[in-house]
N, CA, C and O atoms as a GROMACS GRO file, in nm:
protein
  288
    1MET      N    1  20.325  -7.097   4.052
    1MET     CA    2  20.278  -7.226   4.102
    1MET      C    3  20.341  -7.337   4.020
    1MET      O    4  20.331  -7.336   3.897
    2PRO      N    5  20.405  -7.433   4.084
    2PRO     CA    6  20.471  -7.543   4.009
    2PRO      C    7  20.368  -7.636   3.944
    2PRO      O    8  20.260  -7.659   3.998
    3LYS      N    9  20.404  -7.689   3.828
    3LYS     CA   10  20.317  -7.783   3.760
    3LYS      C   11  20.330  -7.920   3.825
    3LYS      O   12  20.439  -7.959   3.866
    4PRO      N   13  20.219  -7.994   3.834
    4PRO     CA   14  20.228  -8.130   3.888
    4PRO      C   15  20.307  -8.221   3.794
    4PRO      O   16  20.306  -8.202   3.672
    5ASP      N   17  20.372  -8.317   3.850
    5ASP     CA   18  20.449  -8.412   3.772
    5ASP      C   19  20.355  -8.523   3.724
    5ASP      O   20  20.343  -8.627   3.788
    6PHE      N   21  20.290  -8.500   3.611
    6PHE     CA   22  20.192  -8.594   3.558
    6PHE      C   23  20.200  -8.593   3.406
    6PHE      O   24  20.212  -8.487   3.345
    7SER      N   25  20.194  -8.710   3.348
    7SER     CA   26  20.184  -8.720   3.203
    7SER      C   27  20.087  -8.831   3.169
    7SER      O   28  20.078  -8.932   3.240
    8ILE      N   29  20.016  -8.812   3.060
    8ILE     CA   30  19.919  -8.911   3.015
    8ILE      C   31  19.993  -9.037   2.971
    8ILE      O   32  20.086  -9.030   2.891
    9ASP      N   33  19.950  -9.150   3.023
    9ASP     CA   34  20.000  -9.280   2.981
    9ASP      C   35  19.908  -9.327   2.868
    9ASP      O   36  19.794  -9.367   2.894
   10GLU      N   37  19.956  -9.321   2.745
   10GLU     CA   38  19.871  -9.348   2.628
   10GLU      C   39  19.803  -9.485   2.629
   10GLU      O   40  19.684  -9.493   2.599
   11PRO      N   41  19.874  -9.595   2.664
   11PRO     CA   42  19.804  -9.724   2.668
   11PRO      C   43  19.690  -9.725   2.771
   11PRO      O   44  19.584  -9.782   2.745
   12SER      N   45  19.711  -9.664   2.885
   12SER     CA   46  19.606  -9.658   2.988
   12SER      C   47  19.490  -9.570   2.943
   12SER      O   48  19.374  -9.601   2.969
   13TYR      N   49  19.522  -9.460   2.876
   13TYR     CA   50  19.419  -9.372   2.821
   13TYR      C   51  19.332  -9.451   2.723
   13TYR      O   52  19.209  -9.442   2.727
   14SER      N   53  19.396  -9.526   2.636
   14SER     CA   54  19.322  -9.608   2.538
   14SER      C   55  19.238  -9.715   2.608
   14SER      O   56  19.126  -9.743   2.565
   15GLU      N   57  19.290  -9.773   2.714
   15GLU     CA   58  19.214  -9.872   2.790
   15GLU      C   59  19.088  -9.810   2.849
   15GLU      O   60  18.982  -9.873   2.850
   16GLY      N   61  19.098  -9.686   2.898
   16GLY     CA   62  18.981  -9.618   2.952
   16GLY      C   63  18.876  -9.593   2.846
   16GLY      O   64  18.757  -9.611   2.870
   17ARG      N   65  18.920  -9.553   2.727
   17ARG     CA   66  18.826  -9.531   2.616
   17ARG      C   67  18.760  -9.662   2.576
   17ARG      O   68  18.640  -9.668   2.550
   18THR      N   69  18.840  -9.768   2.570
   18THR     CA   70  18.788  -9.899   2.534
   18THR      C   71  18.688  -9.949   2.639
   18THR      O   72  18.586 -10.009   2.605
   19ALA      N   73  18.718  -9.923   2.764
   19ALA     CA   74  18.626  -9.964   2.872
   19ALA      C   75  18.491  -9.897   2.856
   19ALA      O   76  18.387  -9.962   2.872
   20PHE      N   77  18.490  -9.769   2.823
   20PHE     CA   78  18.362  -9.701   2.800
   20PHE      C   79  18.288  -9.765   2.685
   20PHE      O   80  18.169  -9.796   2.696
   21MET      N   81  18.356  -9.786   2.573
   21MET     CA   82  18.293  -9.845   2.454
   21MET      C   83  18.240  -9.986   2.481
   21MET      O   84  18.144 -10.030   2.418
   22ALA      N   85  18.303 -10.055   2.574
   22ALA     CA   86  18.261 -10.191   2.608
   22ALA      C   87  18.147 -10.192   2.711
   22ALA      O   88  18.096 -10.298   2.746
   23GLY      N   89  18.107 -10.073   2.758
   23GLY     CA   90  17.994 -10.067   2.849
   23GLY      C   91  18.029 -10.058   2.996
   23GLY      O   92  17.942 -10.074   3.082
   24ALA      N   93  18.155 -10.034   3.029
   24ALA     CA   94  18.193 -10.023   3.170
   24ALA      C   95  18.123  -9.902   3.232
   24ALA      O   96  18.091  -9.805   3.163
   25SER      N   97  18.099  -9.910   3.360
   25SER     CA   98  18.034  -9.801   3.431
   25SER      C   99  18.138  -9.715   3.501
   25SER      O  100  18.252  -9.757   3.522
   26ILE      N  101  18.097  -9.594   3.537
   26ILE     CA  102  18.186  -9.509   3.616
   26ILE      C  103  18.216  -9.577   3.749
   26ILE      O  104  18.327  -9.568   3.801
   27ARG      N  105  18.116  -9.646   3.802
   27ARG     CA  106  18.136  -9.718   3.928
   27ARG      C  107  18.250  -9.819   3.916
   27ARG      O  108  18.332  -9.831   4.007
   28SER      N  109  18.256  -9.890   3.804
   28SER     CA  110  18.362  -9.990   3.787
   28SER      C  111  18.500  -9.924   3.780
   28SER      O  112  18.599  -9.980   3.827
   29ILE      N  113  18.505  -9.804   3.723
   29ILE     CA  114  18.632  -9.732   3.717
   29ILE      C  115  18.675  -9.691   3.858
   29ILE      O  116  18.791  -9.706   3.894
   30VAL      N  117  18.580  -9.639   3.936
   30VAL     CA  118  18.611  -9.599   4.075
   30VAL      C  119  18.653  -9.720   4.157
   30VAL      O  120  18.747  -9.711   4.236
   31GLU      N  121  18.586  -9.833   4.140
   31GLU     CA  122  18.624  -9.954   4.213
   31GLU      C  123  18.764  -9.999   4.175
   31GLU      O  124  18.840 -10.047   4.260
   32GLN      N  125  18.799  -9.985   4.049
   32GLN     CA  126  18.934 -10.022   4.004
   32GLN      C  127  19.038  -9.932   4.072
   32GLN      O  128  19.144  -9.980   4.114
   33VAL      N  129  19.010  -9.803   4.081
   33VAL     CA  130  19.100  -9.711   4.148
   33VAL      C  131  19.114  -9.749   4.296
   33VAL      O  132  19.225  -9.754   4.348
   34GLN      N  133  19.003  -9.776   4.362
   34GLN     CA  134  19.007  -9.814   4.503
   34GLN      C  135  19.088  -9.941   4.524
   34GLN      O  136  19.166  -9.950   4.618
   35THR      N  137  19.070 -10.039   4.437
   35THR     CA  138  19.144 -10.164   4.447
   35THR      C  139  19.293 -10.139   4.433
   35THR      O  140  19.373 -10.198   4.506
   36SER      N  141  19.330 -10.053   4.340
   36SER     CA  142  19.472 -10.020   4.320
   36SER      C  143  19.532  -9.956   4.444
   36SER      O  144  19.645  -9.986   4.483
   37ILE      N  145  19.455  -9.866   4.506
   37ILE     CA  146  19.503  -9.797   4.625
   37ILE      C  147  19.519  -9.894   4.741
   37ILE      O  148  19.621  -9.894   4.809
   38VAL      N  149  19.419  -9.978   4.763
   38VAL     CA  150  19.422 -10.074   4.874
   38VAL      C  151  19.536 -10.173   4.856
   38VAL      O  152  19.604 -10.209   4.953
   39ALA      N  153  19.558 -10.218   4.734
   39ALA     CA  154  19.664 -10.315   4.706
   39ALA      C  155  19.801 -10.248   4.697
   39ALA      O  156  19.901 -10.315   4.670
   40ASP      N  157  19.805 -10.118   4.718
   40ASP     CA  158  19.929 -10.041   4.711
   40ASP      C  159  19.996 -10.055   4.574
   40ASP      O  160  20.119 -10.060   4.564
   41ARG      N  161  19.913 -10.062   4.469
   41ARG     CA  162  19.963 -10.068   4.332
   41ARG      C  163  19.919  -9.943   4.255
   41ARG      O  164  19.901  -9.948   4.133
   42PHE      N  165  19.901  -9.834   4.326
   42PHE     CA  166  19.849  -9.712   4.265
   42PHE      C  167  19.956  -9.642   4.184
   42PHE      O  168  20.048  -9.582   4.240
   43ASP      N  169  19.945  -9.650   4.054
   43ASP     CA  170  20.033  -9.578   3.962
   43ASP      C  171  19.950  -9.460   3.911
   43ASP      O  172  19.866  -9.475   3.823
   44GLU      N  173  19.975  -9.345   3.968
   44GLU     CA  174  19.891  -9.227   3.943
   44GLU      C  175  19.874  -9.198   3.794
   44GLU      O  176  19.762  -9.175   3.749
   45ASP      N  177  19.981  -9.199   3.718
   45ASP     CA  178  19.972  -9.168   3.576
   45ASP      C  179  19.881  -9.266   3.503
   45ASP      O  180  19.798  -9.226   3.422
   46LYS      N  181  19.896  -9.394   3.532
   46LYS     CA  182  19.816  -9.495   3.463
   46LYS      C  183  19.669  -9.489   3.504
   46LYS      O  184  19.580  -9.494   3.419
   47VAL      N  185  19.643  -9.479   3.633
   47VAL     CA  186  19.505  -9.479   3.681
   47VAL      C  187  19.432  -9.353   3.634
   47VAL      O  188  19.319  -9.362   3.585
   48LEU      N  189  19.495  -9.238   3.648
   48LEU     CA  190  19.431  -9.114   3.603
   48LEU      C  191  19.416  -9.110   3.452
   48LEU      O  192  19.316  -9.059   3.401
   49SER      N  193  19.513  -9.162   3.380
   49SER     CA  194  19.504  -9.165   3.233
   49SER      C  195  19.387  -9.251   3.188
   49SER      O  196  19.315  -9.216   3.094
   50SER      N  197  19.367  -9.363   3.254
   50SER     CA  198  19.255  -9.450   3.222
   50SER      C  199  19.122  -9.379   3.248
   50SER      O  200  19.030  -9.386   3.166
   51ALA      N  201  19.112  -9.312   3.362
   51ALA     CA  202  18.990  -9.239   3.395
   51ALA      C  203  18.965  -9.125   3.296
   51ALA      O  204  18.851  -9.101   3.256
   52ILE      N  205  19.071  -9.056   3.256
   52ILE     CA  206  19.057  -8.947   3.158
   52ILE      C  207  19.011  -9.003   3.023
   52ILE      O  208  18.926  -8.942   2.957
   53GLY      N  209  19.065  -9.115   2.983
   53GLY     CA  210  19.022  -9.178   2.858
   53GLY      C  211  18.876  -9.216   2.862
   53GLY      O  212  18.803  -9.197   2.764
   54PHE      N  213  18.831  -9.270   2.975
   54PHE     CA  214  18.691  -9.308   2.992
   54PHE      C  215  18.602  -9.185   2.979
   54PHE      O  216  18.503  -9.187   2.906
   55VAL      N  217  18.637  -9.078   3.049
   55VAL     CA  218  18.556  -8.956   3.047
   55VAL      C  219  18.558  -8.891   2.908
   55VAL      O  220  18.456  -8.840   2.862
   56ASP      N  221  18.672  -8.891   2.842
   56ASP     CA  222  18.678  -8.837   2.706
   56ASP      C  223  18.583  -8.912   2.612
   56ASP      O  224  18.512  -8.850   2.533
   57ALA      N  225  18.582  -9.044   2.621
   57ALA     CA  226  18.492  -9.124   2.537
   57ALA      C  227  18.347  -9.093   2.571
   57ALA      O  228  18.263  -9.083   2.481
   58LEU      N  229  18.317  -9.077   2.698
   58LEU     CA  230  18.181  -9.042   2.741
   58LEU      C  231  18.140  -8.907   2.682
   58LEU      O  232  18.030  -8.894   2.628
   59LEU      N  233  18.227  -8.808   2.693
   59LEU     CA  234  18.196  -8.676   2.640
   59LEU      C  235  18.176  -8.678   2.488
   59LEU      O  236  18.085  -8.614   2.436
   60GLU      N  237  18.261  -8.753   2.418
   60GLU     CA  238  18.245  -8.765   2.273
   60GLU      C  239  18.111  -8.828   2.239
   60GLU      O  240  18.043  -8.786   2.145
   61HIS      N  241  18.073  -8.929   2.316
   61HIS     CA  242  17.944  -8.995   2.295
   61HIS      C  243  17.830  -8.897   2.317
   61HIS      O  244  17.737  -8.890   2.236
   62LEU      N  245  17.836  -8.822   2.426
   62LEU     CA  246  17.730  -8.726   2.456
   62LEU      C  247  17.724  -8.616   2.351
   62LEU      O  248  17.615  -8.572   2.312
   63ARG      N  249  17.838  -8.571   2.306
   63ARG     CA  250  17.839  -8.470   2.200
   63ARG      C  251  17.777  -8.524   2.072
   63ARG      O  252  17.706  -8.453   2.001
   64GLY      N  253  17.803  -8.650   2.043
   64GLY     CA  254  17.746  -8.712   1.924
   64GLY      C  255  17.596  -8.724   1.933
   64GLY      O  256  17.526  -8.702   1.834
   65ILE      N  257  17.545  -8.757   2.050
   65ILE     CA  258  17.399  -8.763   2.070
   65ILE      C  259  17.340  -8.625   2.051
   65ILE      O  260  17.238  -8.608   1.984
   66ASN      N  261  17.404  -8.526   2.110
   66ASN     CA  262  17.354  -8.389   2.101
   66ASN      C  263  17.355  -8.339   1.957
   66ASN      O  264  17.263  -8.269   1.916
   67ALA      N  265  17.457  -8.375   1.881
   67ALA     CA  266  17.470  -8.327   1.744
   67ALA      C  267  17.366  -8.391   1.653
   67ALA      O  268  17.325  -8.331   1.554
   68THR      N  269  17.321  -8.512   1.685
   68THR     CA  270  17.226  -8.581   1.599
   68THR      C  271  17.081  -8.564   1.643
   68THR      O  272  16.989  -8.599   1.568
   69SER      N  273  17.058  -8.512   1.762
   69SER     CA  274  16.920  -8.496   1.808
   69SER      C  275  16.859  -8.368   1.750
   69SER      O  276  16.928  -8.269   1.726
   70LYS      N  277  16.730  -8.374   1.730
   70LYS     CA  278  16.658  -8.260   1.673
   70LYS      C  279  16.600  -8.178   1.788
   70LYS      O  280  16.555  -8.233   1.888
   71PRO      N  281  16.600  -8.046   1.772
   71PRO     CA  282  16.539  -7.962   1.875
   71PRO      C  283  16.390  -7.991   1.887
   71PRO      O  284  16.323  -8.023   1.789
   72VAL      N  285  16.341  -7.981   2.007
   72VAL     CA  286  16.198  -8.008   2.030
   72VAL      C  287  16.120  -7.881   2.014
   72VAL      O  288  15.998  -7.882   2.030
   0.00000   0.00000   0.00000
């Protein structure tokens, strides 16, 4: 099976992480993707990299909460 032609765009990845830290919602990320598609400015590497950065930051946050919480 051939590998997809995709590579992480580091600046976009960082923007996604920053968006999470700034309080952006998943909804805002989806709306940004939709806007890019409608405006025909969809750069797959950049948009997906941003979304991956957002989700990575979310997972790190959740892992941090889990690591600091005490069992009930």
